[in-house]
Amino acid sequence: MNAGIGFIFTDSLSRVAAVSAMLLSRDPHFAAIGFVFTPLTAAVQIPMGILGNWWPELLRWNITAVVMSAAFMAGAVIQIRGVSRDRGCDRWVTAVLTVLFAVNPMIVMYAASGMSEAPFLFFVIWAARRLMRWMHNDDVHDLIAAGLALSLAYLTRYDALAPLFVAVVLVVVVSWLRYPKAEDGDDQPVVRLWAAALDGAVLAIPGFLAFAVWSSASWLITGQAFQQFSSVYGNSAILEQSGSNVDTPIHRIIFSISEIAVLGPTLPVLAGCAIFLAIRRRDPDVVVPLALFGAVLGAQTLLYAMGSTFPLLRFYISVIPLCFVLVILIAPRGAAVISRRPGRAATAPPVTPARVHPSIPLVISLCLLAGSTAVTLVAMGNARLAVLEHSIASAVIPGRQNLEEQTNLRTFGAERRIAKYLDDLELPEGSVLLDTVESYAVVAASDHPRQFVVPSDSDFVRILNNPSEFGVEYILSVPNTGRGTSDAINRRYPTMYETGAGGVGALVLEVPNDGGMDPSSWRLYRVTGNQQAGR
């Protein structure tokens, strides 16, 4: 999808550009990873990104990101298998569930995309699995693992705060309700309170530390603790610049529901069946996936209704593992939870002896999952429901000729041509000034990233104010509209794209964007040395 067809997701390649700036730029340092996004998705790429110094194609074609997402999504598949094995499901049930999850088209695409969905799903499923174990064994090891998983989920995506908060509340409530009474029958409310608070703290502390350390580092280095919301490069600024907030909150909520429906059309049936059987069996496990994945879906729906995020299908991908876990919980438990150190409140869940014939609800649920996969596949070809995903259809469906989709498949082609043009000039270090807000793909595609002066460089502002004095030969400019209004060059020289800032630069090259995205074109200006013209 990335190196063959050339279809690369923008957010994914922007993280690759951050890795390039952190490792291969003229001013390499860890803070160049950026603070708009949480760091784990890019940080995991560091070992392979180092090889980009000798093998630039790893960065140009998004391969470092793809290796990251493929590994994490494989881990998510293993976690689904682990949930089924913890439940003691028959081998054939575990095999069918694992295969169906692995071949779901959204799972396949986001294993191959290099986006944050893969690690996020891995960590949330891991946390849900461990909490379901803890519901029976009260083992602190499972509680610690769930806390670590949710803290790493936060370092992957900010919206992990929702399942973290809900999980802490759930653990506190469960610990309070099930704390064993003293032998004399005394309720011991103070002891129960401390026990519940301790369990909640064990789960919450890793996430709290991740939140505190990351926001503090951002504040110390950039002066802003939450750049995603306050920076000109964050989602809020992007939405304002692109003018995307035109729908009413009601329309946004309806859109969110439709996205959840096409990814998990059988969710109401599966949830209802799982809840009914859980009550009948007195099995509390179903609360965990409904709480954690429900928190993710609820947070995304609320954020979109508030106009704080984008109408993207991928934001609702958590409904897929939710449906699979619910099917696992519909199956009767075939084995007790194995624990390293059961706690005081450990209980032995009811175990159903192995049956010769599978239960009818389970077989029906598996068939519904297979049907859901087909619905999702069809929906991914719809431009309204799948804004990012539908373009790949023109590359994989024989005879499909959609001009918009074919245009989107050329995304980043212009940036690669610009990078090749500059590479062929064999420029010295620090010769090209640009802002990566729109031109990050140029940096990622270049064989010589040290030729660029980028915003993460410590001397960027000094060079921006006087390019010729610091040896800059070219300035790469984008239109001062849309996201281009946040471009540092446009903020310093508002007329750079139109006129070369009245003499700061002379136009050398204009490259139209044939990839169907902003900016409409790039203009390369040769620096003239007349800095007074731009003042």
mmCIF file of C-alpha atoms in Angstrom, residues 303-449:
data_model
loop_
_atom_site.group_PDB
_atom_site.id
_atom_site.type_symbol
_atom_site.label_atom_id
_atom_site.label_comp_id
_atom_site.label_asym_id
_atom_site.label_seq_id
_atom_site.Cartn_x
_atom_site.Cartn_y
_atom_site.Cartn_z
ATOM 1 C CA LEU A 303 -15.081 15.387 20.796
ATOM 2 C CA TYR A 304 -16.523 15.345 17.289
ATOM 3 C CA ALA A 305 -19.871 16.690 18.504
ATOM 4 C CA MET A 306 -17.941 19.564 20.136
ATOM 5 C CA GLY A 307 -16.099 20.248 16.872
ATOM 6 C CA SER A 308 -12.699 19.296 18.327
ATOM 7 C CA THR A 309 -11.790 16.477 15.948
ATOM 8 C CA PHE A 310 -12.354 15.195 12.427
ATOM 9 C CA PRO A 311 -15.053 13.023 10.768
ATOM 10 C CA LEU A 312 -12.810 9.998 10.259
ATOM 11 C CA LEU A 313 -13.776 6.331 10.308
ATOM 12 C CA ARG A 314 -10.546 5.315 12.023
ATOM 13 C CA PHE A 315 -11.486 7.134 15.216
ATOM 14 C CA TYR A 316 -14.196 4.523 15.829
ATOM 15 C CA ILE A 317 -12.105 1.419 15.124
ATOM 16 C CA SER A 318 -12.336 0.393 18.798
ATOM 17 C CA VAL A 319 -15.806 -0.993 18.150
ATOM 18 C CA ILE A 320 -14.214 -3.902 16.270
ATOM 19 C CA PRO A 321 -12.281 -5.421 19.207
ATOM 20 C CA LEU A 322 -15.275 -4.634 21.441
ATOM 21 C CA CYS A 323 -17.490 -6.882 19.287
ATOM 22 C CA PHE A 324 -14.907 -9.668 19.338
ATOM 23 C CA VAL A 325 -14.479 -9.581 23.108
ATOM 24 C CA LEU A 326 -18.259 -9.638 23.539
ATOM 25 C CA VAL A 327 -18.463 -12.789 21.400
ATOM 26 C CA ILE A 328 -15.792 -14.390 23.578
ATOM 27 C CA LEU A 329 -17.863 -13.561 26.654
ATOM 28 C CA ILE A 330 -20.939 -15.100 25.057
ATOM 29 C CA ALA A 331 -19.064 -18.404 24.988
ATOM 30 C CA PRO A 332 -19.353 -20.331 28.276
ATOM 31 C CA ARG A 333 -16.217 -20.235 30.412
ATOM 32 C CA GLY A 334 -14.248 -23.424 29.896
ATOM 33 C CA ALA A 335 -11.363 -22.828 32.303
ATOM 34 C CA ALA A 336 -10.631 -21.014 35.537
ATOM 35 C CA VAL A 337 -8.385 -17.944 35.523
ATOM 36 C CA ILE A 338 -4.801 -18.942 36.255
ATOM 37 C CA SER A 339 -3.207 -16.499 38.678
ATOM 38 C CA ARG A 340 0.299 -15.985 40.011
ATOM 39 C CA ARG A 341 -0.888 -14.586 43.326
ATOM 40 C CA PRO A 342 -4.644 -14.465 43.955
ATOM 41 C CA GLY A 343 -5.838 -11.646 46.175
ATOM 42 C CA ARG A 344 -8.123 -11.743 49.203
ATOM 43 C CA ALA A 345 -11.186 -11.134 47.052
ATOM 44 C CA ALA A 346 -10.377 -13.850 44.489
ATOM 45 C CA THR A 347 -13.337 -15.943 43.378
ATOM 46 C CA ALA A 348 -13.560 -19.120 41.364
ATOM 47 C CA PRO A 349 -15.641 -18.382 38.255
ATOM 48 C CA PRO A 350 -18.158 -21.029 37.223
ATOM 49 C CA VAL A 351 -16.651 -23.348 34.643
ATOM 50 C CA THR A 352 -18.772 -25.149 32.082
ATOM 51 C CA PRO A 353 -17.514 -28.648 31.225
ATOM 52 C CA ALA A 354 -16.439 -29.145 27.618
ATOM 53 C CA ARG A 355 -19.401 -29.711 25.334
ATOM 54 C CA VAL A 356 -19.631 -31.974 22.333
ATOM 55 C CA HIS A 357 -21.689 -29.416 20.410
ATOM 56 C CA PRO A 358 -21.040 -25.647 20.417
ATOM 57 C CA SER A 359 -23.709 -23.385 21.904
ATOM 58 C CA ILE A 360 -26.187 -21.892 19.461
ATOM 59 C CA PRO A 361 -25.647 -18.263 20.647
ATOM 60 C CA LEU A 362 -21.906 -18.634 20.074
ATOM 61 C CA VAL A 363 -22.298 -20.010 16.543
ATOM 62 C CA ILE A 364 -24.770 -17.256 15.679
ATOM 63 C CA SER A 365 -22.387 -14.637 17.089
ATOM 64 C CA LEU A 366 -19.495 -15.932 14.996
ATOM 65 C CA CYS A 367 -21.670 -15.752 11.885
ATOM 66 C CA LEU A 368 -22.633 -12.181 12.785
ATOM 67 C CA LEU A 369 -18.939 -11.262 13.082
ATOM 68 C CA ALA A 370 -18.269 -12.649 9.617
ATOM 69 C CA GLY A 371 -21.188 -10.628 8.253
ATOM 70 C CA SER A 372 -19.903 -7.506 10.011
ATOM 71 C CA THR A 373 -16.595 -7.894 8.215
ATOM 72 C CA ALA A 374 -18.383 -7.807 4.866
ATOM 73 C CA VAL A 375 -20.357 -4.693 5.868
ATOM 74 C CA THR A 376 -17.161 -2.936 6.931
ATOM 75 C CA LEU A 377 -15.451 -3.809 3.653
ATOM 76 C CA VAL A 378 -18.305 -2.279 1.643
ATOM 77 C CA ALA A 379 -18.424 0.834 3.844
ATOM 78 C CA MET A 380 -14.692 1.439 3.394
ATOM 79 C CA GLY A 381 -15.344 2.070 -0.292
ATOM 80 C CA ASN A 382 -17.807 4.878 0.484
ATOM 81 C CA ALA A 383 -16.303 8.377 0.265
ATOM 82 C CA ARG A 384 -18.730 9.855 2.809
ATOM 83 C CA LEU A 385 -18.252 7.197 5.472
ATOM 84 C CA ALA A 386 -14.563 6.493 4.876
ATOM 85 C CA VAL A 387 -12.893 9.786 3.988
ATOM 86 C CA LEU A 388 -9.365 8.407 4.257
ATOM 87 C CA GLU A 389 -9.841 4.769 3.396
ATOM 88 C CA HIS A 390 -12.006 4.801 0.262
ATOM 89 C CA SER A 391 -9.279 5.916 -2.145
ATOM 90 C CA ILE A 392 -7.479 2.588 -1.990
ATOM 91 C CA ALA A 393 -10.474 1.035 -3.780
ATOM 92 C CA SER A 394 -9.317 2.395 -7.142
ATOM 93 C CA ALA A 395 -6.054 0.523 -6.719
ATOM 94 C CA VAL A 396 -7.433 -2.846 -5.618
ATOM 95 C CA ILE A 397 -10.786 -3.146 -7.430
ATOM 96 C CA PRO A 398 -10.372 -4.054 -11.118
ATOM 97 C CA GLY A 399 -12.080 -1.625 -13.473
ATOM 98 C CA ARG A 400 -12.860 1.004 -10.830
ATOM 99 C CA GLN A 401 -12.070 4.416 -12.330
ATOM 100 C CA ASN A 402 -12.711 7.160 -9.802
ATOM 101 C CA LEU A 403 -10.896 10.422 -10.535
ATOM 102 C CA GLU A 404 -10.901 11.630 -6.920
ATOM 103 C CA GLU A 405 -9.570 8.316 -5.624
ATOM 104 C CA GLN A 406 -6.867 8.167 -8.279
ATOM 105 C CA THR A 407 -5.858 11.719 -7.392
ATOM 106 C CA ASN A 408 -5.589 10.810 -3.715
ATOM 107 C CA LEU A 409 -3.360 7.863 -4.629
ATOM 108 C CA ARG A 410 -0.841 10.412 -5.943
ATOM 109 C CA THR A 411 -0.547 12.100 -2.533
ATOM 110 C CA PHE A 412 3.064 13.050 -1.752
ATOM 111 C CA GLY A 413 4.155 12.560 -5.360
ATOM 112 C CA ALA A 414 4.857 16.285 -5.708
ATOM 113 C CA GLU A 415 6.837 16.324 -2.454
ATOM 114 C CA ARG A 416 9.013 13.469 -3.679
ATOM 115 C CA ARG A 417 9.719 15.370 -6.905
ATOM 116 C CA ILE A 418 10.693 18.486 -4.934
ATOM 117 C CA ALA A 419 12.981 16.435 -2.707
ATOM 118 C CA LYS A 420 14.675 14.853 -5.734
ATOM 119 C CA TYR A 421 15.165 18.254 -7.370
ATOM 120 C CA LEU A 422 16.838 19.612 -4.245
ATOM 121 C CA ASP A 423 18.913 16.454 -3.743
ATOM 122 C CA ASP A 424 20.224 16.733 -7.290
ATOM 123 C CA LEU A 425 21.510 20.245 -6.537
ATOM 124 C CA GLU A 426 23.892 18.719 -3.943
ATOM 125 C CA LEU A 427 23.416 21.636 -1.580
ATOM 126 C CA PRO A 428 25.439 22.103 1.590
ATOM 127 C CA GLU A 429 23.969 21.704 5.063
ATOM 128 C CA GLY A 430 21.296 24.226 6.046
ATOM 129 C CA SER A 431 20.646 25.505 2.513
ATOM 130 C CA VAL A 432 16.844 25.152 2.307
ATOM 131 C CA LEU A 433 14.473 26.894 4.716
ATOM 132 C CA LEU A 434 10.984 25.417 5.134
ATOM 133 C CA ASP A 435 8.263 24.763 7.692
ATOM 134 C CA THR A 436 7.178 21.142 8.089
ATOM 135 C CA VAL A 437 3.539 22.082 8.705
ATOM 136 C CA GLU A 438 2.904 21.489 4.976
ATOM 137 C CA SER A 439 6.289 20.338 3.680
ATOM 138 C CA TYR A 440 7.085 17.483 6.068
ATOM 139 C CA ALA A 441 6.884 14.972 3.217
ATOM 140 C CA VAL A 442 9.682 16.806 1.390
ATOM 141 C CA VAL A 443 11.966 16.250 4.374
ATOM 142 C CA ALA A 444 10.927 12.595 4.709
ATOM 143 C CA ALA A 445 11.532 11.976 0.980
ATOM 144 C CA SER A 446 14.973 13.555 0.822
ATOM 145 C CA ASP A 447 18.236 11.622 0.672
ATOM 146 C CA HIS A 448 19.935 14.554 2.443
ATOM 147 C CA PRO A 449 17.723 15.825 5.288
#
